[in-house]
Short mmCIF file of C-alpha atoms in Angstrom, two decimals:
data_model
loop_
_atom_site.label_atom_id
_atom_site.label_comp_id
_atom_site.label_asym_id
_atom_site.label_seq_id
_atom_site.Cartn_x
_atom_site.Cartn_y
_atom_site.Cartn_z
CA ASP A 331 135.12 115.79 174.00
CA ASP A 332 136.94 113.11 175.96
CA LYS A 333 138.78 114.49 178.96
CA GLU A 334 141.89 112.39 179.36
CA SER A 335 143.85 111.83 182.56
CA PRO A 336 147.34 110.36 183.05
CA VAL A 337 146.12 108.69 186.22
CA ALA A 338 144.02 105.56 185.97
CA PRO A 339 140.95 105.44 188.24
CA ASP A 340 140.28 102.68 190.74
CA LEU A 341 138.90 100.10 188.32
CA HIS A 342 137.59 97.88 191.10
CA SER A 343 134.88 100.43 191.75
CA PHE A 344 133.80 100.22 188.10
CA TYR A 345 132.10 96.95 188.97
CA GLY A 346 129.45 95.83 191.38
CA GLY A 347 127.33 98.96 191.11
CA LYS A 348 124.69 100.28 188.78
CA SER A 349 125.91 102.03 185.68
CA GLY A 350 124.20 103.55 182.70
CA ALA A 351 121.26 102.10 180.81
CA GLY A 352 118.94 104.74 182.14
CA THR A 353 118.00 104.41 185.81
CA ASN A 354 117.57 100.67 186.24
CA TYR A 355 120.54 98.64 185.05
CA ASN A 356 119.43 95.29 186.51
CA ALA A 357 115.90 95.51 185.14
CA THR A 358 117.17 96.44 181.70
CA PHE A 359 119.57 93.53 181.60
CA ASP A 360 117.21 90.92 183.04
CA GLU A 361 114.15 91.90 181.04
CA VAL A 362 115.77 92.77 177.74
CA CYS A 363 119.45 91.88 177.36
CA GLY A 364 119.23 88.56 179.17
CA LYS A 365 116.67 87.34 176.66
CA SER A 366 118.61 88.54 173.64
CA PHE A 367 121.99 87.17 174.71
CA ASN A 368 120.48 83.78 175.50
CA ASN A 369 119.14 83.59 171.95
CA GLN A 370 121.84 85.41 170.03
CA SER A 371 122.33 84.47 166.39
CA LEU A 372 122.83 86.13 163.02
CA LYS A 373 119.19 85.42 162.25
CA ASN A 374 117.88 87.67 165.04
CA TRP A 375 120.55 90.35 164.72
CA GLU A 376 118.02 93.06 163.90
CA ASN A 377 115.13 91.87 166.06
CA LYS A 378 113.41 94.20 168.53
CA ILE A 379 114.73 92.77 171.81
CA TRP A 380 118.31 92.55 170.60
CA ASN A 381 118.14 96.10 169.28
CA GLU A 382 116.66 97.44 172.53
CA CYS A 383 119.50 95.86 174.48
CA GLY A 384 122.17 97.49 172.35
CA GLN A 385 120.40 100.83 172.37
CA SER A 386 120.20 100.79 176.18
CA TYR A 387 123.99 100.92 176.51
CA SER A 388 124.79 103.05 173.46
CA PHE A 389 127.06 106.04 174.14
CA MET A 390 125.97 107.50 170.81
CA ARG A 391 122.37 107.47 172.04
CA HIS A 392 122.75 108.37 175.73
CA GLY A 393 126.14 110.03 176.13
CA LYS A 394 127.91 110.01 179.49
CA SER A 395 124.89 108.61 181.33
CA VAL A 396 125.97 105.09 180.27
CA LEU A 397 129.42 105.50 181.86
CA PRO A 398 130.33 104.56 185.44
CA GLN A 399 130.67 107.54 187.76
CA GLN A 400 134.48 107.66 187.45
CA GLY A 401 134.23 107.61 183.67
CA LYS A 402 132.03 110.67 183.37
CA ASP A 403 135.03 112.95 183.94
CA LEU A 404 137.57 110.66 182.32
CA GLY A 405 135.70 110.38 179.02
CA PHE A 406 134.30 107.60 176.84
CA PHE A 407 137.40 106.31 175.06
CA PRO A 408 139.74 106.32 178.11
CA THR A 409 137.06 104.64 180.23
CA VAL A 410 136.51 101.86 177.69
CA SER A 411 140.29 101.43 177.35
CA LEU A 412 140.89 101.05 181.07
CA ILE A 413 137.98 98.65 181.55
CA ILE A 414 139.18 96.49 178.65
CA GLU A 415 142.70 96.51 180.10
CA TYR A 416 141.34 95.33 183.45
CA LEU A 417 139.10 92.64 181.97
CA THR A 418 141.83 91.22 179.70
CA ARG A 419 144.74 91.40 182.15
CA PRO A 420 146.84 88.22 181.72
CA ASN A 421 146.83 85.59 184.41
CA PRO A 422 150.23 84.03 185.26
CA SER A 423 149.83 81.23 182.73
CA PHE A 424 148.85 83.54 179.88
CA ALA A 425 151.58 86.01 180.83
CA LYS A 426 154.11 83.22 180.27
CA SER A 427 152.53 82.52 176.88
CA LEU A 428 152.90 86.17 175.93
CA GLU A 429 156.56 86.24 176.90
CA ALA A 430 157.16 83.08 174.88
CA ALA A 431 155.35 84.61 171.90
CA LYS A 432 157.45 87.79 172.08
CA LYS A 433 160.59 85.67 172.12
CA GLU A 434 159.37 83.63 169.14
CA ALA A 435 158.61 86.84 167.25
CA SER A 436 162.11 88.19 168.07
CA TRP A 437 160.63 91.26 169.69
CA PRO A 438 163.13 94.14 169.65
CA ALA A 439 164.81 95.56 172.73
CA ASP A 440 163.02 98.03 174.99
CA GLY A 441 162.96 101.50 173.49
CA VAL A 442 162.95 100.33 169.87
CA PRO A 443 159.66 101.55 168.34
CA VAL A 444 157.36 99.09 166.57
CA ILE A 445 154.41 99.54 164.22
CA ALA A 446 151.52 97.17 164.87
CA LEU A 447 150.03 95.94 161.58
CA HIS A 448 146.90 93.81 161.51
CA PHE A 449 146.23 92.39 158.05
CA ARG A 450 143.10 90.31 157.94
CA ALA A 451 142.36 88.33 154.79
CA GLY A 452 140.80 84.87 154.93
CA ASP A 453 137.20 84.93 156.12
CA SER A 454 137.14 88.73 156.19
CA CYS A 455 136.96 88.66 152.39
CA LEU A 456 133.88 86.44 152.57
CA GLU A 457 131.81 88.75 154.78
CA TYR A 458 129.16 91.13 153.52
CA VAL A 459 130.38 94.71 153.17
CA ASP A 460 127.05 96.47 153.74
CA ALA A 461 126.73 95.15 157.31
CA LEU A 462 130.32 95.56 158.42
CA GLY A 463 131.35 98.64 156.47
CA ARG A 464 134.63 97.22 155.23
CA LYS A 465 136.14 95.71 152.12
CA CYS A 466 138.92 93.23 151.40
CA ASP A 467 142.06 95.26 150.64
CA LYS A 468 145.30 93.78 149.34
CA PHE A 469 148.49 93.87 151.39
CA PRO A 470 150.15 96.69 149.37
CA VAL A 471 147.24 98.96 150.29
CA TYR A 472 148.08 98.50 153.97
CA MET A 473 151.78 98.94 153.30
CA ALA A 474 151.23 102.34 151.68
CA HIS A 475 149.97 103.54 155.06
CA VAL A 476 152.74 101.72 156.92
CA ASN A 477 155.33 103.47 154.75
CA LEU A 478 153.90 106.89 155.58
CA MET A 479 153.88 106.16 159.30
CA ALA A 480 157.35 104.60 159.27
CA GLN A 481 158.80 107.64 157.51
CA LYS A 482 157.09 110.13 159.79
CA TYR A 483 158.14 108.45 163.04
CA ASN A 484 161.36 106.78 161.90
CA ILE A 485 160.20 103.22 162.62
CA SER A 486 161.64 100.16 160.89
CA HIS A 487 160.23 97.31 163.01
CA ILE A 488 156.75 95.88 162.31
CA TYR A 489 154.75 93.35 164.29
CA LEU A 490 152.42 91.58 161.86
CA ALA A 491 149.25 89.88 163.03
CA THR A 492 147.50 88.08 160.19
CA ASP A 493 145.37 85.09 159.30
CA SER A 494 147.04 84.88 155.87
CA ASP A 495 149.83 82.37 155.38
CA SER A 496 150.40 83.53 151.79
CA VAL A 497 151.25 87.08 152.88
CA ILE A 498 154.09 85.83 155.05
CA LYS A 499 155.38 83.54 152.33
CA GLU A 500 154.95 85.85 149.33
CA GLU A 501 154.64 89.50 150.37
CA LEU A 502 157.10 90.28 153.16
CA LYS A 503 160.11 89.73 150.91
CA ASN A 504 158.96 92.75 148.90
CA TYR A 505 159.66 95.00 151.89
CA PRO A 506 163.26 94.26 152.91
CA ASN A 507 163.68 97.71 154.47
CA TYR A 508 161.64 96.54 157.47
CA THR A 509 162.40 94.09 160.23
CA TRP A 510 159.36 91.85 160.44
CA HIS A 511 158.13 90.26 163.66
CA TYR A 512 155.38 87.65 163.72
CA ILE A 513 154.55 84.37 165.42
CA GLN A 514 155.44 81.45 163.20
CA ASN A 515 153.50 78.81 165.12
CA MET A 516 150.09 80.35 164.46
CA ASP A 517 147.11 78.84 162.63
CA ARG A 518 146.62 80.69 159.33
CA GLY A 519 144.94 80.12 155.97
CA GLY A 520 143.47 76.72 155.21
CA VAL A 521 139.76 76.42 155.92
CA ARG A 522 139.64 80.10 156.92
CA ASN A 523 139.93 81.01 153.25
CA ASN A 524 136.65 79.30 152.40
CA MET A 525 134.36 79.84 155.38
CA THR A 526 133.89 82.50 158.05
CA VAL A 527 135.36 81.81 161.48
CA ASP A 528 131.87 82.00 163.01
CA ASP A 529 130.66 79.20 160.74
CA LEU A 530 133.84 77.16 161.27
CA LEU A 531 133.39 77.34 165.04
CA PHE A 532 129.69 76.52 164.79
CA LYS A 533 130.47 73.45 162.68
CA HIS A 534 133.32 72.39 164.99
CA LYS A 535 135.92 72.73 162.27
CA LEU A 536 138.09 74.91 164.52
CA ASP A 537 139.14 74.54 168.13
CA GLY A 538 137.43 77.51 169.78
CA CYS A 539 139.77 77.59 172.78
CA ARG A 540 142.87 77.53 170.60
CA GLU A 541 141.40 80.17 168.31
CA ALA A 542 140.65 82.46 171.26
CA GLN A 543 144.09 81.91 172.80
CA GLN A 544 145.88 82.79 169.57
CA SER A 545 143.69 85.84 169.00
CA MET A 546 144.41 87.11 172.51
CA VAL A 547 148.15 86.68 172.00
CA ASP A 548 147.98 88.71 168.79
CA ILE A 549 145.86 91.41 170.44
CA HIS A 550 148.24 91.83 173.36
CA LEU A 551 151.32 91.93 171.14
CA LEU A 552 149.69 94.46 168.82
CA ALA A 553 149.02 96.56 171.91
CA GLN A 554 152.69 96.39 172.90
CA ALA A 555 153.65 98.38 169.79
CA ASP A 556 153.99 102.16 169.49
CA ALA A 557 151.86 102.93 166.43
CA TYR A 558 148.96 101.17 164.71
CA VAL A 559 147.82 100.37 161.18
CA GLY A 560 144.65 98.35 160.65
CA LYS A 561 140.90 98.70 160.30
CA PHE A 562 138.62 99.85 163.08
CA SER A 563 135.84 97.81 161.51
CA SER A 564 137.69 94.93 163.19
CA ASN A 565 137.06 94.05 166.84
CA ILE A 566 140.71 93.01 167.12
CA ASP A 567 141.97 96.40 165.98
CA ARG A 568 139.68 98.38 168.24
CA VAL A 569 140.50 96.31 171.32
CA ALA A 570 144.25 96.30 170.58
CA TYR A 571 144.28 100.08 170.19
CA ASN A 572 142.32 100.47 173.42
CA LEU A 573 144.93 98.38 175.20
CA MET A 574 147.72 100.42 173.58
CA TYR A 575 146.10 103.58 174.92
CA ALA A 576 145.71 102.09 178.40
CA ARG A 577 149.37 101.03 178.45
CA LYS A 578 150.68 104.41 177.28
CA GLN A 579 147.98 106.52 179.00
CA SER A 580 147.79 108.56 175.80
CA HIS A 581 146.81 108.24 172.15
CA GLN A 582 149.45 106.74 169.87
CA PRO A 583 149.73 107.30 166.09
CA TYR A 584 147.22 105.18 164.19
CA THR A 585 145.74 104.73 160.74
CA SER A 586 142.41 103.02 160.18
CA LEU A 587 141.91 102.13 156.53
CA ASP A 588 138.16 102.23 156.82
CA ASN A 589 135.98 103.34 159.70
CA ASN A 590 136.30 105.31 162.90
CA TRP A 591 136.70 103.68 166.30
CA CYS A 592 133.44 102.74 167.99
CA PHE A 593 132.15 100.79 170.96
CA ASP A 594 128.47 100.18 170.32
CA PHE A 595 127.98 96.47 169.76
CA GLY A 596 125.00 95.60 167.60
CA VAL A 597 123.95 99.24 167.12
CA ARG A 598 124.01 101.03 163.79
CA SER A 599 126.07 103.93 165.10
CA ARG A 600 129.24 103.94 162.98
CA LEU A 601 129.33 106.06 159.86
CA ASP A 602 130.25 103.94 156.85
CA THR A 603 133.20 105.62 155.13
CA LEU A 604 133.27 103.23 152.18
CA THR A 605 130.30 104.70 150.35
CA SER A 606 129.41 108.17 149.12
CA GLU A 607 126.03 108.00 150.86
CA GLU A 608 125.58 108.49 154.59
CA ASP A 609 124.88 105.07 156.04
CA PHE A 610 125.38 103.72 159.55
CA VAL A 611 126.66 100.20 160.09
CA CYS A 612 126.84 98.07 163.20
CA CYS A 613 129.80 98.51 165.52
#
């Protein structure tokens, strides 16, 4: 039902006013969400206050009433895409980092189409499927979808974002018909294979700033591509595809190996496609 427009709205007016969450945004945030965000943890993921906060801003629950005024005509997905683009716009320093990363990845010339491929192994294979609605697929499973997309749109360049060092060392050579682009100087594998990133950050085994910087570089480069293969159970994939939409002002070809796109943090609003029974998992 999204009504799309080739013209971006004035995003500055998206902020500073009241939007969604019923009729009293400030009261909802101060009385409910403020408490839950100040005490956020996996232990209280399903508690009443946290759930009420998520429900208050759920598009699945309230429809267009949660959108800013400009977004009501634009539609849910385009509105989210444009807001994310505005919030994650690179500052001059980060813009230089992105240009350096594209050079390191040997990004092709303008006009040469690229498939964005996000292959997450590592800690993703340690997480519990029933909460996230995803499973740990091997690299060839992803490549089956890449092959279909590459044939349909005549694309031979792939930008690979991954936390797996073994894939780069052992798998890419099996696909010589593609030109692979990836950042060599990126932290991959190691402790990520034995513990989730959340736990590694909590135990100070990873540099949070470095981890965030590298993730943002990958997200922005994925968004610079022309087609997408990944899993929409991943925050990285959803954000990157939103940014791709905002850059192109239109939907680009994509394949999600598991779930549909969603934007409903902490709310069980995404249909789990991995089981035969109807079950909703958290977005």
